[in-house]
mmCIF file with all atom_site columns, C-alpha atoms in Angstrom:
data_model
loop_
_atom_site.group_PDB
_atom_site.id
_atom_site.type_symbol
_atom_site.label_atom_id
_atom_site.label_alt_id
_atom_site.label_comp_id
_atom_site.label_asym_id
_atom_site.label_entity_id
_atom_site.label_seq_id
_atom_site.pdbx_PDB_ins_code
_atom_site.Cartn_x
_atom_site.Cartn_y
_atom_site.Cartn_z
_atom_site.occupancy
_atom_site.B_iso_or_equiv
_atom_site.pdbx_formal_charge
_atom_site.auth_seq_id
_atom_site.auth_comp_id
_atom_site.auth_asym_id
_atom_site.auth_atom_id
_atom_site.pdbx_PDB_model_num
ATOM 1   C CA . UNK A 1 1   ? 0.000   0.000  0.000   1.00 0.00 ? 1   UNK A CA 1
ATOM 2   C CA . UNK A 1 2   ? 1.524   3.639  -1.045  1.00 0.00 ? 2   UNK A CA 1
ATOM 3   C CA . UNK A 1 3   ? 0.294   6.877  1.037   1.00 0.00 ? 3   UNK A CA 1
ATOM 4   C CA . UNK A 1 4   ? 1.512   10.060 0.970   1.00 0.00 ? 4   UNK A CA 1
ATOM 5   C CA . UNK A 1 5   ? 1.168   13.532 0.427   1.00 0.00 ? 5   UNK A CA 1
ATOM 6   C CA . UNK A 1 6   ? 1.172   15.627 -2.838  1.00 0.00 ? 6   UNK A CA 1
ATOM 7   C CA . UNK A 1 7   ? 1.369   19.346 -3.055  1.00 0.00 ? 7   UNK A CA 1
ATOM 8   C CA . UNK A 1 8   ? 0.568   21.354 -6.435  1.00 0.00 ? 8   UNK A CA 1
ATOM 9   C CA . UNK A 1 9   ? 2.282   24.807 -6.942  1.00 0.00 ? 9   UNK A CA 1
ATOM 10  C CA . UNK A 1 10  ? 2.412   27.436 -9.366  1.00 0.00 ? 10  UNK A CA 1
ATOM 11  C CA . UNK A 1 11  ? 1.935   31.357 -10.788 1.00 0.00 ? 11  UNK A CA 1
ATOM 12  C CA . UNK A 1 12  ? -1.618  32.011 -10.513 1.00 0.00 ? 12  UNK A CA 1
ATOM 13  C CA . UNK A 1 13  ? -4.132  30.548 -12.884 1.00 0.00 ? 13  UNK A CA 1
ATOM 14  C CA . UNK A 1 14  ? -1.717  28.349 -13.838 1.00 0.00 ? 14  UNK A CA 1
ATOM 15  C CA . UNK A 1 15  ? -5.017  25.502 -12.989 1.00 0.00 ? 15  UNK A CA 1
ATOM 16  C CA . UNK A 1 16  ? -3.920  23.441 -10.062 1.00 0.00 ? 16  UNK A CA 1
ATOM 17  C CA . UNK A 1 17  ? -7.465  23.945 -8.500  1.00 0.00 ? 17  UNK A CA 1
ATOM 18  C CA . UNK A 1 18  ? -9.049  22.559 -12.123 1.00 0.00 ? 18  UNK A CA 1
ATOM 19  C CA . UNK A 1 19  ? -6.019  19.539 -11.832 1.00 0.00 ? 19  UNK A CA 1
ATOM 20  C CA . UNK A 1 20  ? -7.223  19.041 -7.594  1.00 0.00 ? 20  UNK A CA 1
ATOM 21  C CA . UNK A 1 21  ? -10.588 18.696 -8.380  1.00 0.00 ? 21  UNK A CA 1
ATOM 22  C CA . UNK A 1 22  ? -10.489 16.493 -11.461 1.00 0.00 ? 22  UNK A CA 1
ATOM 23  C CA . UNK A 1 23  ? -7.608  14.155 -9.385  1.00 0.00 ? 23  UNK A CA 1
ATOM 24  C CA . UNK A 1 24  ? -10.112 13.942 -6.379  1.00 0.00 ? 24  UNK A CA 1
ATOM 25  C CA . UNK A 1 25  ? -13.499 13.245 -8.223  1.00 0.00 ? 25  UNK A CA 1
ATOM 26  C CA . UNK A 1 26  ? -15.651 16.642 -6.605  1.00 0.00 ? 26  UNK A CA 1
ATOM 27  C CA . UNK A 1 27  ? -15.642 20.396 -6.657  1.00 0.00 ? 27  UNK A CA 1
ATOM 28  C CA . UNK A 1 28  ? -13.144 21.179 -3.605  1.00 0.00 ? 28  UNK A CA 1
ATOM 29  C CA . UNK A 1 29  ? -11.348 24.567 -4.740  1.00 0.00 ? 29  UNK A CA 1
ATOM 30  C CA . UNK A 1 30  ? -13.421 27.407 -7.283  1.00 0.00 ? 30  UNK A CA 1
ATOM 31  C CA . UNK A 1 31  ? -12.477 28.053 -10.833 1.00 0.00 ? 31  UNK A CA 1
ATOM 32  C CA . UNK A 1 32  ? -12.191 31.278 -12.087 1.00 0.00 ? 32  UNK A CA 1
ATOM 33  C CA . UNK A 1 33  ? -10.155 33.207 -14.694 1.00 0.00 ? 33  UNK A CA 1
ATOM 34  C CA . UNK A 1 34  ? -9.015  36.168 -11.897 1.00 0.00 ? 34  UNK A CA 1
ATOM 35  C CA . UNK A 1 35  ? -5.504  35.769 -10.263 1.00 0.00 ? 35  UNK A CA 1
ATOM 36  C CA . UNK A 1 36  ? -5.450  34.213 -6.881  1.00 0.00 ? 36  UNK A CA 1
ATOM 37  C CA . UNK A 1 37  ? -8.939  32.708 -6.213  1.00 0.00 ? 37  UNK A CA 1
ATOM 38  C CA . UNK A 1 38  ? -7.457  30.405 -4.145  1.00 0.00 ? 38  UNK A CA 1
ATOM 39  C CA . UNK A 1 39  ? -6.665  32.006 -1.007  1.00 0.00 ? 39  UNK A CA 1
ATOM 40  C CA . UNK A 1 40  ? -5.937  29.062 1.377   1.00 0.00 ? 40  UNK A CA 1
ATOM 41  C CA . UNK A 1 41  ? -4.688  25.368 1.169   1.00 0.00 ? 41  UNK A CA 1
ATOM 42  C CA . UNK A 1 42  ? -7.019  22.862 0.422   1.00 0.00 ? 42  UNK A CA 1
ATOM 43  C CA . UNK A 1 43  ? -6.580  19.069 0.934   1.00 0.00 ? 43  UNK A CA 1
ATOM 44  C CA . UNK A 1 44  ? -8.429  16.141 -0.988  1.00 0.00 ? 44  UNK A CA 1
ATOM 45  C CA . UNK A 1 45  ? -7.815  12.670 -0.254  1.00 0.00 ? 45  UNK A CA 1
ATOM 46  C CA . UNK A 1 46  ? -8.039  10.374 -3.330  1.00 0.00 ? 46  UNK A CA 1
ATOM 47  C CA . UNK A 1 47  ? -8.320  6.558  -2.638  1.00 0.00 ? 47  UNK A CA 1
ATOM 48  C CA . UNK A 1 48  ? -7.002  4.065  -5.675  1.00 0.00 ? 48  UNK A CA 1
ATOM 49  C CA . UNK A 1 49  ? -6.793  0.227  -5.113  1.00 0.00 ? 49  UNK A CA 1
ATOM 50  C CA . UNK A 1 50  ? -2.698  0.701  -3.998  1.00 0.00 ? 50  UNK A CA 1
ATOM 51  C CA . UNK A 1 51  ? -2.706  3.802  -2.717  1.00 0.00 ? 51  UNK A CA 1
ATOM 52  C CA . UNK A 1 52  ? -4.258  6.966  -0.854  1.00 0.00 ? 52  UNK A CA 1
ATOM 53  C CA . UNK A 1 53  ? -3.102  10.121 -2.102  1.00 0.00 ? 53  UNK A CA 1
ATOM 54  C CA . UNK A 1 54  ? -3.492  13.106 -0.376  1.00 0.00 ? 54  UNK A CA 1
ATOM 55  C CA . UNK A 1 55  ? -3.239  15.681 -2.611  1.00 0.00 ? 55  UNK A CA 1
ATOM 56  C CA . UNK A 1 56  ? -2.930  19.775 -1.682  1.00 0.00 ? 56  UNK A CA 1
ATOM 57  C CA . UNK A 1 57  ? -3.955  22.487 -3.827  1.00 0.00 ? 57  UNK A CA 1
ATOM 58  C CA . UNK A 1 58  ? -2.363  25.819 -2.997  1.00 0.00 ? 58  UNK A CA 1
ATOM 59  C CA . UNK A 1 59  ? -2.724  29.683 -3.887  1.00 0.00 ? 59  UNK A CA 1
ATOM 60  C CA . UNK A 1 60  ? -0.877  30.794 -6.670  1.00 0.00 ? 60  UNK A CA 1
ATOM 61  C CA . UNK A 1 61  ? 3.377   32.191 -5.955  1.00 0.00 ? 61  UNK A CA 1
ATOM 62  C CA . UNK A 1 62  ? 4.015   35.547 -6.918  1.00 0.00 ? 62  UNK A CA 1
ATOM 63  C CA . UNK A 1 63  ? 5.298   39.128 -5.533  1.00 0.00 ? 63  UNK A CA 1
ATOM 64  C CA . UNK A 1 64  ? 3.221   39.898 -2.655  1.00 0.00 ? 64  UNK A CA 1
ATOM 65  C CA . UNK A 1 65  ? 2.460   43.055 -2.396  1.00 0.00 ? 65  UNK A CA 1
ATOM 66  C CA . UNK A 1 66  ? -0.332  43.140 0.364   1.00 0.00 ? 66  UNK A CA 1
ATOM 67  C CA . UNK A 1 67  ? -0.476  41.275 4.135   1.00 0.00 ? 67  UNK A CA 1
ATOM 68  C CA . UNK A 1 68  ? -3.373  39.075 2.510   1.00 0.00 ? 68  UNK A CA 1
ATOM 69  C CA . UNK A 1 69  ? -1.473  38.097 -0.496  1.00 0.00 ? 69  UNK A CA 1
ATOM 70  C CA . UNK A 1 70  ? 1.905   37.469 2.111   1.00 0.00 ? 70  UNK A CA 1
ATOM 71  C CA . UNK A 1 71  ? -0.251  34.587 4.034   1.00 0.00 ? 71  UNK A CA 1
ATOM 72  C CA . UNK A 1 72  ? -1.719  33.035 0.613   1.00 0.00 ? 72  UNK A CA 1
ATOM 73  C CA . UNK A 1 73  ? 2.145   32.838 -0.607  1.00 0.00 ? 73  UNK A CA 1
ATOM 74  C CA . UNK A 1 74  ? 3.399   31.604 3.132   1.00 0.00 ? 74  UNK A CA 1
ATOM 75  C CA . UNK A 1 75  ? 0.537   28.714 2.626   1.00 0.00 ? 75  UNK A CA 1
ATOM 76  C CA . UNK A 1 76  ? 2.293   27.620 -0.876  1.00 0.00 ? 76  UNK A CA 1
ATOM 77  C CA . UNK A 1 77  ? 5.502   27.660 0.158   1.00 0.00 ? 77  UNK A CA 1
ATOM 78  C CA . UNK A 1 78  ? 5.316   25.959 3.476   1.00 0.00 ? 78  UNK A CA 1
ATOM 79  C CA . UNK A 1 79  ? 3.852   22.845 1.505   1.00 0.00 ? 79  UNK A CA 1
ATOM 80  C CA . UNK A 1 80  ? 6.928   22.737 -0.268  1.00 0.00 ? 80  UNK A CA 1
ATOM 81  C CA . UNK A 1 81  ? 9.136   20.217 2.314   1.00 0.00 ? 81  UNK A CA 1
ATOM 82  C CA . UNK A 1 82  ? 6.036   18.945 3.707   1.00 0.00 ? 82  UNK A CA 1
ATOM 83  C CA . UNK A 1 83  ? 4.948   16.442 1.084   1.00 0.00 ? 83  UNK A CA 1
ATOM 84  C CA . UNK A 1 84  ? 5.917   13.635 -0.741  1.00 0.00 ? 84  UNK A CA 1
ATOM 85  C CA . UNK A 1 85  ? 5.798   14.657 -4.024  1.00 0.00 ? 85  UNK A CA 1
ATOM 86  C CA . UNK A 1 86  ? 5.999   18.041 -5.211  1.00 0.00 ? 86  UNK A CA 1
ATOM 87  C CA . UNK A 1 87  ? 4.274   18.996 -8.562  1.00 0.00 ? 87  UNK A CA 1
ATOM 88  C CA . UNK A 1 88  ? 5.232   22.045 -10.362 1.00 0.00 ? 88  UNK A CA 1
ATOM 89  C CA . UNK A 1 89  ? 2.001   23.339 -12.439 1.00 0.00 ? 89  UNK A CA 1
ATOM 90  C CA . UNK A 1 90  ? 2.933   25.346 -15.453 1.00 0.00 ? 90  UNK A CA 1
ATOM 91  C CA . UNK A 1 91  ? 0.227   27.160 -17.922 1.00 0.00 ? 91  UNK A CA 1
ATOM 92  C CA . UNK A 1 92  ? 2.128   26.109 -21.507 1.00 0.00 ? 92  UNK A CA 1
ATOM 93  C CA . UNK A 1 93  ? -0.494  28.579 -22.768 1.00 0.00 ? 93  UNK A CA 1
ATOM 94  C CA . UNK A 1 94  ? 1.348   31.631 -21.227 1.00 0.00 ? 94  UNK A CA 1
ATOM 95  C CA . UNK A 1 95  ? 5.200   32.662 -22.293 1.00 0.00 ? 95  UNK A CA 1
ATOM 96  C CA . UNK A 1 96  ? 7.419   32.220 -18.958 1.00 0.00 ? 96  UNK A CA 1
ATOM 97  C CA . UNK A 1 97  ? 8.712   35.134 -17.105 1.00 0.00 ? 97  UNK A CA 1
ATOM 98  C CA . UNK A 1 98  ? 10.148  36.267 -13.506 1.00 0.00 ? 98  UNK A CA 1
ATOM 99  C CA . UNK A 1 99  ? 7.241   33.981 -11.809 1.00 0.00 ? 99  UNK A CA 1
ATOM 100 C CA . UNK A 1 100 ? 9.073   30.820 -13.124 1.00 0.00 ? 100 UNK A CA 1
ATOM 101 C CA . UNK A 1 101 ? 12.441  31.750 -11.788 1.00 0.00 ? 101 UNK A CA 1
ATOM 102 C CA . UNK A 1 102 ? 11.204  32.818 -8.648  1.00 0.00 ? 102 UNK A CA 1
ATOM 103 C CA . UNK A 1 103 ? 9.270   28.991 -8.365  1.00 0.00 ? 103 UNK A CA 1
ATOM 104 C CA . UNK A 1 104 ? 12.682  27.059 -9.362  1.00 0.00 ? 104 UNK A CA 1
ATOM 105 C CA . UNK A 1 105 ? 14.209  29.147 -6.939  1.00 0.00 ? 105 UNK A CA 1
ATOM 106 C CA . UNK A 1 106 ? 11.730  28.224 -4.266  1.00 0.00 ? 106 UNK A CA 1
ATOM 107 C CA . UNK A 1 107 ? 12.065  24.513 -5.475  1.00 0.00 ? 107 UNK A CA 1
ATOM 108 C CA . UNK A 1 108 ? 15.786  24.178 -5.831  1.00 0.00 ? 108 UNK A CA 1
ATOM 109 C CA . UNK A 1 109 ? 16.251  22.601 -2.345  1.00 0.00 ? 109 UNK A CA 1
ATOM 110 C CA . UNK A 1 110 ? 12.964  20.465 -2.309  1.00 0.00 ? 110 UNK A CA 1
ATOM 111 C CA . UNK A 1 111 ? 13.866  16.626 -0.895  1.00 0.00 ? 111 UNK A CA 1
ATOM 112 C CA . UNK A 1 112 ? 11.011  15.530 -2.765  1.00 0.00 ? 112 UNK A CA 1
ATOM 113 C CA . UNK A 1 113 ? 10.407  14.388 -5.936  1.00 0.00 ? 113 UNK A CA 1
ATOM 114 C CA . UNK A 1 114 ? 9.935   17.480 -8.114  1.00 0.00 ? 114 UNK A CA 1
ATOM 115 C CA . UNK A 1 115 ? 7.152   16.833 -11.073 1.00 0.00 ? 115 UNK A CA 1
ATOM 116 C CA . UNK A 1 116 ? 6.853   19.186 -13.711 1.00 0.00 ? 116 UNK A CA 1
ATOM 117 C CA . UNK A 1 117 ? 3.063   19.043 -14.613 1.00 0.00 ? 117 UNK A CA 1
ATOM 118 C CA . UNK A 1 118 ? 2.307   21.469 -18.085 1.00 0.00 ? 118 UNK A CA 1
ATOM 119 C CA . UNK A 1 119 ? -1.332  21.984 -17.825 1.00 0.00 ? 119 UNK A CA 1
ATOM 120 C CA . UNK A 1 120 ? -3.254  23.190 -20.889 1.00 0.00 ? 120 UNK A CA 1
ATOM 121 C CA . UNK A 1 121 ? -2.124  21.234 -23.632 1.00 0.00 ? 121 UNK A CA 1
ATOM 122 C CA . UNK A 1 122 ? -4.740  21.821 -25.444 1.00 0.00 ? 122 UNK A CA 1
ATOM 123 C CA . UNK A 1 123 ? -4.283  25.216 -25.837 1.00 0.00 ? 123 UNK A CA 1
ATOM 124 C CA . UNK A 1 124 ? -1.682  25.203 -27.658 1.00 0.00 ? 124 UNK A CA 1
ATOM 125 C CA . UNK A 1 125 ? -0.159  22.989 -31.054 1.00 0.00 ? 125 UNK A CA 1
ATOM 126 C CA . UNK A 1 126 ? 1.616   19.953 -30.346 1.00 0.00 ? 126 UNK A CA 1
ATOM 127 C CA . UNK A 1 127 ? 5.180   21.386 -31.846 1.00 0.00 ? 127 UNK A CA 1
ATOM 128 C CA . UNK A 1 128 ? 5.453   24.518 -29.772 1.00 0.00 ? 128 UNK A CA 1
ATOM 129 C CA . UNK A 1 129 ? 4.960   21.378 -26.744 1.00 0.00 ? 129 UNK A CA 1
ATOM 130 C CA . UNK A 1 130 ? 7.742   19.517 -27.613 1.00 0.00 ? 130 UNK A CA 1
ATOM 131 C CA . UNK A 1 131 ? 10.885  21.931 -27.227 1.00 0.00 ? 131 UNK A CA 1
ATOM 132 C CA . UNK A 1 132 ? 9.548   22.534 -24.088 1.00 0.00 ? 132 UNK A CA 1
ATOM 133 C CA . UNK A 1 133 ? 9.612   19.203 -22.901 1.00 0.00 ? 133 UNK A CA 1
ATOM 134 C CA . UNK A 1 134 ? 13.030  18.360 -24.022 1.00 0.00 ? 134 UNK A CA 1
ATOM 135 C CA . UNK A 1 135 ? 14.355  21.331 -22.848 1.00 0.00 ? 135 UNK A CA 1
ATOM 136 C CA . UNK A 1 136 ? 13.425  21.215 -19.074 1.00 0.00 ? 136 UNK A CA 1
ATOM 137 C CA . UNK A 1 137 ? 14.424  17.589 -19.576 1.00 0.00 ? 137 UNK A CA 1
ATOM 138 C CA . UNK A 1 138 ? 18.254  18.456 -20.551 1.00 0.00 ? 138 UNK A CA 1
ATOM 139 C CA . UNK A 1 139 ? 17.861  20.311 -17.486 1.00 0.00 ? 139 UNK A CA 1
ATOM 140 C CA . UNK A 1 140 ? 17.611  17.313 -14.855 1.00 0.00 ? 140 UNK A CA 1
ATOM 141 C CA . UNK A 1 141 ? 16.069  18.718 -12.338 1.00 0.00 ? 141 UNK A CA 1
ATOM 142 C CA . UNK A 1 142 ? 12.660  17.074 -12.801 1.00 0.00 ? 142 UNK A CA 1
ATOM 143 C CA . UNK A 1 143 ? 11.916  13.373 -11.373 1.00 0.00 ? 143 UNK A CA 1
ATOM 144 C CA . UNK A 1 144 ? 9.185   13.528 -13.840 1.00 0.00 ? 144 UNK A CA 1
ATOM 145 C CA . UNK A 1 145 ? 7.773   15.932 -17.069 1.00 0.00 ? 145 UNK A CA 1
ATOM 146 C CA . UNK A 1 146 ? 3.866   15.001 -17.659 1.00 0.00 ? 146 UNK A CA 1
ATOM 147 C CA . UNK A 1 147 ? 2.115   17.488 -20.261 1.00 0.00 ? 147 UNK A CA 1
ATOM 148 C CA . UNK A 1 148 ? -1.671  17.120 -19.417 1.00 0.00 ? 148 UNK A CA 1
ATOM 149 C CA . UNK A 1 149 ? -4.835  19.355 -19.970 1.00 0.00 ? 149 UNK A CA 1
ATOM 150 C CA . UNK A 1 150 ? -6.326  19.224 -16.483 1.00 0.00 ? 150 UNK A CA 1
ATOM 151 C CA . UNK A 1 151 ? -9.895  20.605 -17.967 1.00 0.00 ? 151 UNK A CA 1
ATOM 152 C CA . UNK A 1 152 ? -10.652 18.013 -20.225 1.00 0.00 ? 152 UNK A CA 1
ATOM 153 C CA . UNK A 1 153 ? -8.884  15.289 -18.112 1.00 0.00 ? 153 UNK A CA 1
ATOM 154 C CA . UNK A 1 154 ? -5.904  14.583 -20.717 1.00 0.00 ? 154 UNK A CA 1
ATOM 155 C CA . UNK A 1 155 ? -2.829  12.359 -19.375 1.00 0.00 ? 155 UNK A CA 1
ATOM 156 C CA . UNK A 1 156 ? -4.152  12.738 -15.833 1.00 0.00 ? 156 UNK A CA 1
ATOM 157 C CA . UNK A 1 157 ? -4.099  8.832  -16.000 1.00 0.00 ? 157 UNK A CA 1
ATOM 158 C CA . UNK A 1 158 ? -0.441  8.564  -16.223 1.00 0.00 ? 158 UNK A CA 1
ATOM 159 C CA . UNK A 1 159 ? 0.513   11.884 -13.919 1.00 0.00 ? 159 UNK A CA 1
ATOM 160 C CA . UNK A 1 160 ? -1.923  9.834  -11.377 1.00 0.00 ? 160 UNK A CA 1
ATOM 161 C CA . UNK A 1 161 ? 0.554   6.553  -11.831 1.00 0.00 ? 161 UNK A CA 1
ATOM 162 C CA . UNK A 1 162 ? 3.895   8.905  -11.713 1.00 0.00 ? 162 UNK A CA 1
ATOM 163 C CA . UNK A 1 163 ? 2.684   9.715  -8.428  1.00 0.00 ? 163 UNK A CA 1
ATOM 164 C CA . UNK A 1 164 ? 1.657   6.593  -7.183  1.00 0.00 ? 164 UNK A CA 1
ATOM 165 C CA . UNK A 1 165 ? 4.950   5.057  -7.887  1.00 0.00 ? 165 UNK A CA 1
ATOM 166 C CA . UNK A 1 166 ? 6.979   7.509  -5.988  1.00 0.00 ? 166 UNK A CA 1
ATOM 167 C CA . UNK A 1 167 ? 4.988   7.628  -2.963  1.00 0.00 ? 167 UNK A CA 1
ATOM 168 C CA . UNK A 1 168 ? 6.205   5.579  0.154   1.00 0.00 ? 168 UNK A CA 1
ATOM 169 C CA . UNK A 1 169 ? 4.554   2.770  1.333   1.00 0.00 ? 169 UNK A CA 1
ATOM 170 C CA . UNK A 1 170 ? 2.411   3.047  3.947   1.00 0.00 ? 170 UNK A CA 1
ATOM 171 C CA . UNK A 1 171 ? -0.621  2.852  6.087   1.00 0.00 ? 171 UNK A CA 1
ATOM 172 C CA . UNK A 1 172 ? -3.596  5.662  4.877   1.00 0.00 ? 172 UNK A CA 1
ATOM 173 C CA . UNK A 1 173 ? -3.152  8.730  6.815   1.00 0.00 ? 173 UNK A CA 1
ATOM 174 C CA . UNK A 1 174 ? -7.008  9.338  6.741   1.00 0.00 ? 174 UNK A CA 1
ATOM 175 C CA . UNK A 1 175 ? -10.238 6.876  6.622   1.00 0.00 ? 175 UNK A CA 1
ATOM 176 C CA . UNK A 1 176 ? -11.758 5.574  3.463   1.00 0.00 ? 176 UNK A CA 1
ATOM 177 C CA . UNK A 1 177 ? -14.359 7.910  3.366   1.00 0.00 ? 177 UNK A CA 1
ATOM 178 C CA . UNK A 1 178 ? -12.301 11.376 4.106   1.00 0.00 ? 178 UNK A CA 1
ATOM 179 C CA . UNK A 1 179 ? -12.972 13.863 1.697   1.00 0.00 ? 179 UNK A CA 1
ATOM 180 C CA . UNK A 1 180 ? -11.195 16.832 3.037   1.00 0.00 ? 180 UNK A CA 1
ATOM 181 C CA . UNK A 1 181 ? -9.847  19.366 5.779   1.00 0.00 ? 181 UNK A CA 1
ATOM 182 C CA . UNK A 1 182 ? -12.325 22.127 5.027   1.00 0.00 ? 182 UNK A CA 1
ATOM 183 C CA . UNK A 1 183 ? -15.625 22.393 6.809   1.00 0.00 ? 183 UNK A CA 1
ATOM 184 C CA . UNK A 1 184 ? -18.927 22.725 4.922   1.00 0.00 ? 184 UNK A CA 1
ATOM 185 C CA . UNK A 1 185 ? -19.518 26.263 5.897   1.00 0.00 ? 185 UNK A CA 1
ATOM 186 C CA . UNK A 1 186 ? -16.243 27.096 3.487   1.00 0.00 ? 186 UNK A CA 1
ATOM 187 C CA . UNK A 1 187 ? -17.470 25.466 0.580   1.00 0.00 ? 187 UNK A CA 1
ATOM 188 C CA . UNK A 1 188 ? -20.809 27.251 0.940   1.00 0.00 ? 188 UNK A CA 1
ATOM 189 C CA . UNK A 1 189 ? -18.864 30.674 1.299   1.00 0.00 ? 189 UNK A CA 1
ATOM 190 C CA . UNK A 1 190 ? -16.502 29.910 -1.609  1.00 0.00 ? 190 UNK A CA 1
ATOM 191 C CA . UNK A 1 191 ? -19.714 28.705 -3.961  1.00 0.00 ? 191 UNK A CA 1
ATOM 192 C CA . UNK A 1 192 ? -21.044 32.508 -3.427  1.00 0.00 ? 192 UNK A CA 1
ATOM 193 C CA . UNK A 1 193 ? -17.344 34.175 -3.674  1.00 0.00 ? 193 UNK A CA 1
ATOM 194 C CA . UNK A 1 194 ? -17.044 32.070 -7.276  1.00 0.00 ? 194 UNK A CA 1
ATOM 195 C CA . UNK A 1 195 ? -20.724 33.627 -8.313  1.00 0.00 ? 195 UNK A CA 1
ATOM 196 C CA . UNK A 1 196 ? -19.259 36.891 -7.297  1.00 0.00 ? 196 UNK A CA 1
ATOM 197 C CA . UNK A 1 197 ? -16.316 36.416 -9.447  1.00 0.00 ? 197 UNK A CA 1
ATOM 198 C CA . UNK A 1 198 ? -18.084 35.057 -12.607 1.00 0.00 ? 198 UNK A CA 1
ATOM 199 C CA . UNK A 1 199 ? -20.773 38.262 -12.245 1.00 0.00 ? 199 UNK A CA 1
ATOM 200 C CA . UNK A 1 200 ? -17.637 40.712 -11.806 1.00 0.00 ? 200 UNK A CA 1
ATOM 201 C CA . UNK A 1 201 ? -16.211 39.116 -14.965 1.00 0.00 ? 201 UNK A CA 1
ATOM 202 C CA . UNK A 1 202 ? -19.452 39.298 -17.081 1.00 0.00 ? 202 UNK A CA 1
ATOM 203 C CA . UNK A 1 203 ? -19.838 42.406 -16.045 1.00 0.00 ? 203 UNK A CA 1
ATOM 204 C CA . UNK A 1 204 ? -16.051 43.225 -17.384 1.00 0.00 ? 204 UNK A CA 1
#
């Protein structure tokens, strides 16, 4: 039996709270296209035949530049040598910049597994894809480079077995049925924040 703990960082909207929710089978963390909807950590548990995998979805790295945007960074970054494996989101739909460096800096001293996960394939043509893989890959630092589309559910299959495999064994760290940390009175004010934030957009 594996068990262990996965955390997902990133630059915001890069769609780890699209790639938590499709891992864990139910609506956990809000989608939205505005930077830094997800303010806090949020933990699913995901049971497979071999394995529980608790997987963490985080707020979005960047330059903080307000005491509220400090704390959602500080609740990334502590995940970051708490986990088992450590899955770097990227959006391949979005040309790189200071964000990335600041993340591989943050990373560099990680003991676990580092995973480079490049969400939203499907965005983009398959050639502009493949230079990008091969040249993180000359890089070595990555245990493991998985291109998926976490929205329409492409490659999760094998990112879901990379994971598996480099988990430790062990005994579950929460009961079959365990959905989650967060209580049902944050779900029901996070359903009305991600109304707000669809309105607000419309409106834009």
């Amino acid at each position: 039996m594996k068990s262990g703990r996965v955390s997902f960082i990133g630059r915001p909207n890069a769609g780890k709270s699209t790639l938590l929710n499709h891992l864990v089978g139910a609506k956990l963390a809000i989608i939205s296209d505005k930077p830094q909807t997800t303010r806090t950590r949020i933990l699913g548990v995901r049971n497979y035949p071999d394995a529980q995998v608790v997987f963490l979805d985080t707020p979005g790295i960047h330059r903080p530049l307000h005491r509220m945007n400090v704390r959602m960074v500080d609740a990334a970054v502590e995940t970051i040598h708490e986990v088992d494996v450590l899955g770097l989101v990227v959006d391949v739909a979005e040309p790189p910049g200071r964000g990335d460096r600041l993340l591989l800096d943050l990373v560099k001293d990680a003991k676990a597994p580092l995973f480079l996960i490049l969400n939203k394939i499907d965005l983009i043509k398959k050639p502009k894809l493949l230079p990008m893989i091969d040249r993180h890959g000359r890089e070595g630092r990555f245990a493991e480079i998985i291109p998926v589309s976490a929205s329409k559910g492409d490659n999760l299959d094998r990112l879901e077995r990379a994971i598996i495999d480099r988990l430790p064994e062990g005994r579950p760290l929460y009961p079959d049925d365990y959905l989650t940390d967060q209580p049902q009175r944050f779900f029901a004010a996070e359903i009305v924040r991600e109304k707000l934030l669809q309105f607000t957009h419309a409106e834009i």
